[in-house]
Short mmCIF file of C-alpha atoms and ligand atoms in Angstrom, two decimals:
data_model
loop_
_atom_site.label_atom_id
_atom_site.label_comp_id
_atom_site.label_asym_id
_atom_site.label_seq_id
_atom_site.Cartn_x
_atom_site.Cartn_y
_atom_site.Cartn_z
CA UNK A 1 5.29 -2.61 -48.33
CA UNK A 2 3.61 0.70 -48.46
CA UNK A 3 1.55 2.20 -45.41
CA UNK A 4 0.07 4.60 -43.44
CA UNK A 5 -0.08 4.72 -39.80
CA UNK A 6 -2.65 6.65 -38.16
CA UNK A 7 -2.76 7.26 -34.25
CA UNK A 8 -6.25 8.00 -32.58
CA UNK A 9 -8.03 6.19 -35.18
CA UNK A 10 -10.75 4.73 -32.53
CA UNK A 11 -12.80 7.94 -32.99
CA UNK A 12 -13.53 11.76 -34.05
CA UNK A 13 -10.79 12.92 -36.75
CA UNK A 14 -8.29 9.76 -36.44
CA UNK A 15 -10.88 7.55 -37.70
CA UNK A 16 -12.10 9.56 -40.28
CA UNK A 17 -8.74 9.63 -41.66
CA UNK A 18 -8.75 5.72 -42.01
CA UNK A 19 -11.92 5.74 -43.87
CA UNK A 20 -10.77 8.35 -46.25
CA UNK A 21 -7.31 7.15 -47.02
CA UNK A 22 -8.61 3.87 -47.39
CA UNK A 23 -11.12 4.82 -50.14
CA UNK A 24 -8.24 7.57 -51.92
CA UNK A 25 -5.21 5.80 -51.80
CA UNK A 26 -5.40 2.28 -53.02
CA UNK A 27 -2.15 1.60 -53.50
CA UNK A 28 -1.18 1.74 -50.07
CA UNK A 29 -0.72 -2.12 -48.51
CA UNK A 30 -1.88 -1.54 -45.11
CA UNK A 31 -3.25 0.98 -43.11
CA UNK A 32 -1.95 0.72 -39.67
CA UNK A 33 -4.11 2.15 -36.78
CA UNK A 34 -3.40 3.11 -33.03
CA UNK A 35 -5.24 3.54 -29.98
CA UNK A 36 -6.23 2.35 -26.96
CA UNK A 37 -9.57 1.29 -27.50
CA UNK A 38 -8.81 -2.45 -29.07
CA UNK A 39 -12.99 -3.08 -29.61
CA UNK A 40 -13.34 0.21 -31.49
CA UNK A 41 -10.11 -0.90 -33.85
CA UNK A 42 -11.87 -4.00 -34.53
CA UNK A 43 -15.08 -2.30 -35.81
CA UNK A 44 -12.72 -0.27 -37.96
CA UNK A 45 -11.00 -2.95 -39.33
CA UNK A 46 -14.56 -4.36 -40.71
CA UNK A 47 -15.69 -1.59 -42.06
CA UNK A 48 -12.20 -0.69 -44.32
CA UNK A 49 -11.76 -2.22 -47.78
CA UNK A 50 -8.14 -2.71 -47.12
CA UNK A 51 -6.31 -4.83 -44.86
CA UNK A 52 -5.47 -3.08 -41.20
CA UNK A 53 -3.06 -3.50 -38.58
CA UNK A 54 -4.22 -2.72 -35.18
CA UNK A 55 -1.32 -1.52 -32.86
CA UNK A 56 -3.34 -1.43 -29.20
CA UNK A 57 -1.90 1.06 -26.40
CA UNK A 58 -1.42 3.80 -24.49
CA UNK A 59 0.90 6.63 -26.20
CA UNK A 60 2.53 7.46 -22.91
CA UNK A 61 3.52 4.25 -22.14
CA UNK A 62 6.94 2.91 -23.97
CA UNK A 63 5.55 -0.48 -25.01
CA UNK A 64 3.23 0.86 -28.28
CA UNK A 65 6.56 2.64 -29.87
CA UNK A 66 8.69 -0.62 -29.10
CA UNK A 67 6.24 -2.92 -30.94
CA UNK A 68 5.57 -0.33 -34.13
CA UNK A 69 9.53 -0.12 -34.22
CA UNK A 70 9.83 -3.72 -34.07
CA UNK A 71 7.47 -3.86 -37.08
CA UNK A 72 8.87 -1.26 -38.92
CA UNK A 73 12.17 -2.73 -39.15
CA UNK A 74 11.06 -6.12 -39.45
CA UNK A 75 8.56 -5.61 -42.39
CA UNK A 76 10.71 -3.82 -44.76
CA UNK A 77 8.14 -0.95 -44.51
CA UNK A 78 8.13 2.37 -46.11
CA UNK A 79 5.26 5.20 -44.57
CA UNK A 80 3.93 6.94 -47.21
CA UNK A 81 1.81 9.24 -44.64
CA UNK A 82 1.79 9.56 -40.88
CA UNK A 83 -1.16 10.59 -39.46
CA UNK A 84 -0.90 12.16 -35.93
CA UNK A 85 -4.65 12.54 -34.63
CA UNK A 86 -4.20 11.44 -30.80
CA UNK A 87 -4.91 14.01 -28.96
CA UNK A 88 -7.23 15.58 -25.90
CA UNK A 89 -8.80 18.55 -24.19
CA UNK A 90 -9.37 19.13 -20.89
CA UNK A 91 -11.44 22.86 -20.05
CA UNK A 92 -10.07 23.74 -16.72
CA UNK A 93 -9.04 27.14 -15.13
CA UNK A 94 -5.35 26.21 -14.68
CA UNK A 95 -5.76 27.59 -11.27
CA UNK A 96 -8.71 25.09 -10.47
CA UNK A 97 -7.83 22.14 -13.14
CA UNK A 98 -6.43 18.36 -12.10
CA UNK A 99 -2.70 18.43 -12.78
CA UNK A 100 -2.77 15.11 -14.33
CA UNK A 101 -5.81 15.76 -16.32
CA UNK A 102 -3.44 19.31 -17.55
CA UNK A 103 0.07 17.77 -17.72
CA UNK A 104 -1.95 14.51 -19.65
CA UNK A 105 -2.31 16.73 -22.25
CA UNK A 106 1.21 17.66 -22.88
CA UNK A 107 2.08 13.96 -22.60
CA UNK A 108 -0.07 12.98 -25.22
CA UNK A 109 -0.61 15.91 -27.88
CA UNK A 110 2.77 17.17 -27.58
CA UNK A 111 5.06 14.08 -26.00
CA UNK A 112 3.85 11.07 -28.14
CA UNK A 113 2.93 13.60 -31.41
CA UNK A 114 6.74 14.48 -31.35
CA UNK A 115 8.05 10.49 -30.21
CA UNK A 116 5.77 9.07 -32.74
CA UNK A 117 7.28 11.32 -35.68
CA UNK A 118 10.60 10.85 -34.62
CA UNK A 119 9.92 6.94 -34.59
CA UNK A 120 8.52 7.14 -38.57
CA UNK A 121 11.15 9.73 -39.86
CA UNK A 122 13.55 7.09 -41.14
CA UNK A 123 10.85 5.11 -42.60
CA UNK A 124 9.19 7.79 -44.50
CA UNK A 125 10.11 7.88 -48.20
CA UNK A 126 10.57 10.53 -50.98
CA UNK A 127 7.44 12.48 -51.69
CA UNK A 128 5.53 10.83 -48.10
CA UNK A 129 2.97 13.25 -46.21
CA UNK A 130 2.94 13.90 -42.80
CA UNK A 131 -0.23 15.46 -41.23
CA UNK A 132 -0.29 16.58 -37.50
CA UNK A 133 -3.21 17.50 -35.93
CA UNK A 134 -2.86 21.00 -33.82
CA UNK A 135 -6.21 22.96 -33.28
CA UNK A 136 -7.51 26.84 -34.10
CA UNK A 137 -6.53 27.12 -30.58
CA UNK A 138 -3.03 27.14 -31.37
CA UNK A 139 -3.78 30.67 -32.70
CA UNK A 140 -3.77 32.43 -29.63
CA UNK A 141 -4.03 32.20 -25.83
CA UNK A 142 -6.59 30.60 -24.60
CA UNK A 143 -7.53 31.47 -20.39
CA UNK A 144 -9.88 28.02 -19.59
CA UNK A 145 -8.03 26.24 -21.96
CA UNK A 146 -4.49 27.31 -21.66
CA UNK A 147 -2.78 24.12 -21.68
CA UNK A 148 -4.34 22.60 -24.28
CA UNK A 149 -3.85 25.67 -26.37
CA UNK A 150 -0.14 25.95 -25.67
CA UNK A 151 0.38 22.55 -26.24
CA UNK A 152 -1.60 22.74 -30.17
CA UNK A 153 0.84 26.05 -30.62
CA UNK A 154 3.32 23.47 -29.69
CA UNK A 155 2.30 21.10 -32.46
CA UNK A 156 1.71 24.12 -34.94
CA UNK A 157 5.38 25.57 -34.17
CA UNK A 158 7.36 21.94 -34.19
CA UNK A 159 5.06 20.92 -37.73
CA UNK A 160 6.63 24.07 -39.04
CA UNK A 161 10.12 23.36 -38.67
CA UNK A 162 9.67 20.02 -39.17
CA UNK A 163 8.53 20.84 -42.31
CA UNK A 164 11.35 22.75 -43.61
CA UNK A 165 13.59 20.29 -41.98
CA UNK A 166 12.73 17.64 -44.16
CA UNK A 167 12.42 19.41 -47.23
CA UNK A 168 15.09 18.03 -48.39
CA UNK A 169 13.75 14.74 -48.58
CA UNK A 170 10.43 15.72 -50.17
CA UNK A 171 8.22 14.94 -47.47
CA UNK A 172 5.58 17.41 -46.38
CA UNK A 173 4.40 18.20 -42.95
CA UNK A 174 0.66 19.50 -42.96
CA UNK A 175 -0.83 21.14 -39.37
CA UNK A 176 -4.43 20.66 -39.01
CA UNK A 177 -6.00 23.78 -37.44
CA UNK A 178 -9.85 23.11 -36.32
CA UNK A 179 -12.07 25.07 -34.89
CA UNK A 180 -14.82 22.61 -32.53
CA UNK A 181 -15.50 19.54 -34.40
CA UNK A 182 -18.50 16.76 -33.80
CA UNK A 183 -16.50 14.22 -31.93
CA UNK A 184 -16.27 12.68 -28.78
CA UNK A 185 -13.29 15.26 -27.96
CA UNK A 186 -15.98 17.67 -25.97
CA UNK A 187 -17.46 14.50 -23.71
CA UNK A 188 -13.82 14.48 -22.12
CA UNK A 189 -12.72 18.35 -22.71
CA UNK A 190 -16.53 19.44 -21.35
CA UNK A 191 -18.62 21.13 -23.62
CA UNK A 192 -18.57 24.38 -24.85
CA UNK A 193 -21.39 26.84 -24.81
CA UNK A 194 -23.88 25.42 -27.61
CA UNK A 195 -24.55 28.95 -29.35
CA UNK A 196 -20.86 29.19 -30.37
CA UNK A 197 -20.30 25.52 -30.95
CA UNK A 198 -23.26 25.23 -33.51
CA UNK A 199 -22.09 28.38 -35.11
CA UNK A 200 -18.67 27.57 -35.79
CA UNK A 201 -18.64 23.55 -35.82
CA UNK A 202 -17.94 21.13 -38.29
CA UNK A 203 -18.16 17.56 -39.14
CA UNK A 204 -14.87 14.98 -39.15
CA UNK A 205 -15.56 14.11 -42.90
CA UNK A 206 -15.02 17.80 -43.77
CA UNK A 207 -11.82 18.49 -41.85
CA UNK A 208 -10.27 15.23 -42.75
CA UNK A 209 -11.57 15.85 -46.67
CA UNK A 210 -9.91 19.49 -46.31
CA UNK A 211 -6.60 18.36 -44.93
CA UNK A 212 -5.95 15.37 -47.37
CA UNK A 213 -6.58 17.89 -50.20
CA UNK A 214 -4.16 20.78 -48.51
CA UNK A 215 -1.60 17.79 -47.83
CA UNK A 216 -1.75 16.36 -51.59
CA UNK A 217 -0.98 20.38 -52.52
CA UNK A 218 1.82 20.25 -51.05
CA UNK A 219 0.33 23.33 -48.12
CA UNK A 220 2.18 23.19 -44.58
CA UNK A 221 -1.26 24.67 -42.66
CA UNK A 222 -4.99 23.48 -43.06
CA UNK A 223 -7.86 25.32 -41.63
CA UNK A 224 -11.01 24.79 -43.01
CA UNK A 225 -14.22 26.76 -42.77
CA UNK A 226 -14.34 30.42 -43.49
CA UNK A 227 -14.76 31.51 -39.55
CA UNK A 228 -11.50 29.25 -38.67
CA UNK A 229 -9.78 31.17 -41.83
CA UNK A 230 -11.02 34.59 -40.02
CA UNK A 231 -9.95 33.27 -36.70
CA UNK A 232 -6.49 32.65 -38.23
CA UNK A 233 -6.02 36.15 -39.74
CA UNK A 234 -7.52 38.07 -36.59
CA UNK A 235 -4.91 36.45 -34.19
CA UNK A 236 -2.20 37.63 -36.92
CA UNK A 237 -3.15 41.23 -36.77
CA UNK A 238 -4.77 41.52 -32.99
CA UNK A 239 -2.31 42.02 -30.01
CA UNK A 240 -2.07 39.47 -27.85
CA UNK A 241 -3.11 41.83 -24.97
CA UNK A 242 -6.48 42.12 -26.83
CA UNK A 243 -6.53 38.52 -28.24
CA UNK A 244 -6.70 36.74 -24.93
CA UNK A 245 -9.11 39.32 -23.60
CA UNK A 246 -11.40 38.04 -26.26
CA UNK A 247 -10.35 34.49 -25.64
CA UNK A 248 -11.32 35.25 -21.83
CA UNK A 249 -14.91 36.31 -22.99
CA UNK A 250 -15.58 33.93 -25.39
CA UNK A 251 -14.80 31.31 -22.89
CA UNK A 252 -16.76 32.74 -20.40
CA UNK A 253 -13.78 33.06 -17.50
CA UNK A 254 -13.92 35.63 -15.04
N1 NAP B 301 -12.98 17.84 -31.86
C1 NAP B 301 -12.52 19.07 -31.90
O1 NAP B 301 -13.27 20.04 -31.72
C2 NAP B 301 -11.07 19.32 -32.22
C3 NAP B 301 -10.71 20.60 -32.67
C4 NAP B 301 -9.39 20.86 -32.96
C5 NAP B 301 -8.44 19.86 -32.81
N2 NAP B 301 -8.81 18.64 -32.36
C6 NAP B 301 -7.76 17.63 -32.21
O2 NAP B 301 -8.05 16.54 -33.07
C7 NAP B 301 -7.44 15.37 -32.57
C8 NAP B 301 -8.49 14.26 -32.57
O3 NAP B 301 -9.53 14.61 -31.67
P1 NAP B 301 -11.03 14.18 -31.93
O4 NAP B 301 -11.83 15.40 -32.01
O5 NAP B 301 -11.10 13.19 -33.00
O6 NAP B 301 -11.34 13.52 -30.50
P2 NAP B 301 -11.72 12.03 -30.11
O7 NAP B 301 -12.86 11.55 -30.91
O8 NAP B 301 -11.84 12.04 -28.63
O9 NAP B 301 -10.43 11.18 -30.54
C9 NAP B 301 -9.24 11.21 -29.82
C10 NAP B 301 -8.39 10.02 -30.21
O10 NAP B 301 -7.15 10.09 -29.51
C11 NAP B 301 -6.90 8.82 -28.91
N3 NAP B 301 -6.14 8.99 -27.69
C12 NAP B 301 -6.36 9.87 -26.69
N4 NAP B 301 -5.49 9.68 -25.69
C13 NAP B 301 -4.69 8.64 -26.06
C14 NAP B 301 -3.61 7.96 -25.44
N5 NAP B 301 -3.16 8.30 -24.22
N6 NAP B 301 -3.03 6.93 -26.10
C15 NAP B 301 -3.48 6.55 -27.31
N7 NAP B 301 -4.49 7.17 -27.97
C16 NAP B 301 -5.10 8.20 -27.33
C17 NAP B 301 -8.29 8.23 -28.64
O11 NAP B 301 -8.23 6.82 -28.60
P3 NAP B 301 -8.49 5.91 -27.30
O12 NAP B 301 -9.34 6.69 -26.35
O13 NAP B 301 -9.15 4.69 -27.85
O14 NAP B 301 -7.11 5.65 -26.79
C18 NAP B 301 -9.04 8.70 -29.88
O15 NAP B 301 -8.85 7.78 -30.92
C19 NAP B 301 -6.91 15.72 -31.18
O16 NAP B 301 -5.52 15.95 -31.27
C20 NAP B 301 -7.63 17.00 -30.84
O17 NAP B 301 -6.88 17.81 -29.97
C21 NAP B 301 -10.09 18.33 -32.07
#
């Protein structure tokens, strides 16, 4: 039986990425969602014109991994794309900043991104995609943000390697670099300053339609929108004395 499996899918980007693959790749069998909102699976599950399995849990916990392995092995299942979308943001001076709110963070963007991979990897067959969502933020420094932003360089760096490690086995790794998307990420991250946000934001549907396109080609990073392109090529060429300085400003920390 043919899937994909899709972490994070109860809102924002993860979601969007059930709706899309739903509608593009009809010959998938099942789509198979996680998260830990079980009422916001359901509504999912409605709305999709193909059948869904919900998988309900925490990613930190050991219990989620346990029962998609048990499935996995019991099903006969082969992943044609892994979707890692999980993820949060917490905007905290690290100085000032709740260490479970700031070590959360590493738990679930870098922890479970990395467990959950590792858990698919033998299930994933010849010519399957795997797309992992880092952020523009894994660019560069970021002081007010620093953990999150390590841990996305985290998921940039380890979707690179991954990449070339499995190679071999013609499966693809794509790294999903946003800039601030419309999702419910900033109600838990805090918001950021609206005169940047509406300058530079985009919409779910537009990321997720960018990075299924730059994952069919084959591409190992996906930014989309010309000032996240910019963003990208700036951090390449800027030091990263100067970079973080900027980073400081922009994020208003003094
Ligand atoms: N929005 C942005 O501006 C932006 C920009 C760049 C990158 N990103 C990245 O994009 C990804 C998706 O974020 P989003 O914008 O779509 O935010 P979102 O709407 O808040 O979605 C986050 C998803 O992650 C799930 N999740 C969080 N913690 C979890 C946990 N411990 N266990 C299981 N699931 C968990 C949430 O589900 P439950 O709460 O139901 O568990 C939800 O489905 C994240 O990795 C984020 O870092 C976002």
């Amino acid at each position: 039986m043919k899937i994909a499996l899709i972490t994070g899918a109860s809102s924002g980007i993860g979601r969007e990425f059930a709706v899309q693959i739903a509608k593009l790749y009809r010959n998938l069998d099942e789509i198979w969602v996680t998260a830990r909102r079980a009422e916001r699976l359901e509504q999912l599950k409605k709305e999709l014109d193909v059948r869904v399995k919900i998988y309900t849990g925490n990613l930190c916990d050991d219990e989620i991994y346990n029962k998609i392995e048990a499935a996995l092995k019991n099903e006969n299942i082969e992943i044609r794309m892994l979707v890692n979308a999980a993820g949060y943001g917490k905007m905290e001076k690290v100085d000032a900043g709740d260490p479970k709110e700031q070590c959360g963070m590493l738990d679930v963007n870098c922890r479970a991104l990395t467990r959950m991979t590792m858990l698919c990897i033998p299930f994933l067959s010849s010519g399957s995609r795997i797309v992992n969502i880092a952020s523009a933020a894994a660019f560069c420094p970021q002081p007010g943000f620093a953990v999150y932003a390590a841990s996305k360089s985290y998921v940039y760096s380890f979707s690179l390697a991954l990449g070339a490690e499995l190679e071999k086995r013609s499966i693809t790794v794509t790294t999903v670099c946003p800039g601030p998307v419309d999702t419910e990420f900033f109600e838990r991250a805090g918001a950021l300053p609206s005169k940047e946000k509406a300058a530079v934001r985009a919409s779910a549907s537009e990321v997720v339609k960018q990075a299924l396109l730059d994952s069919v080609n084959r591409k190992t990073i996906s930014v989309y929108g010309m000032p996240m392109k910019c963003a990208r090529i700036f951090a390449g060429i800027l030091s990263d004395r100067l970079l973080t300085r900027i980073m400081k400003r922009i994020n208003h920390i003094n």
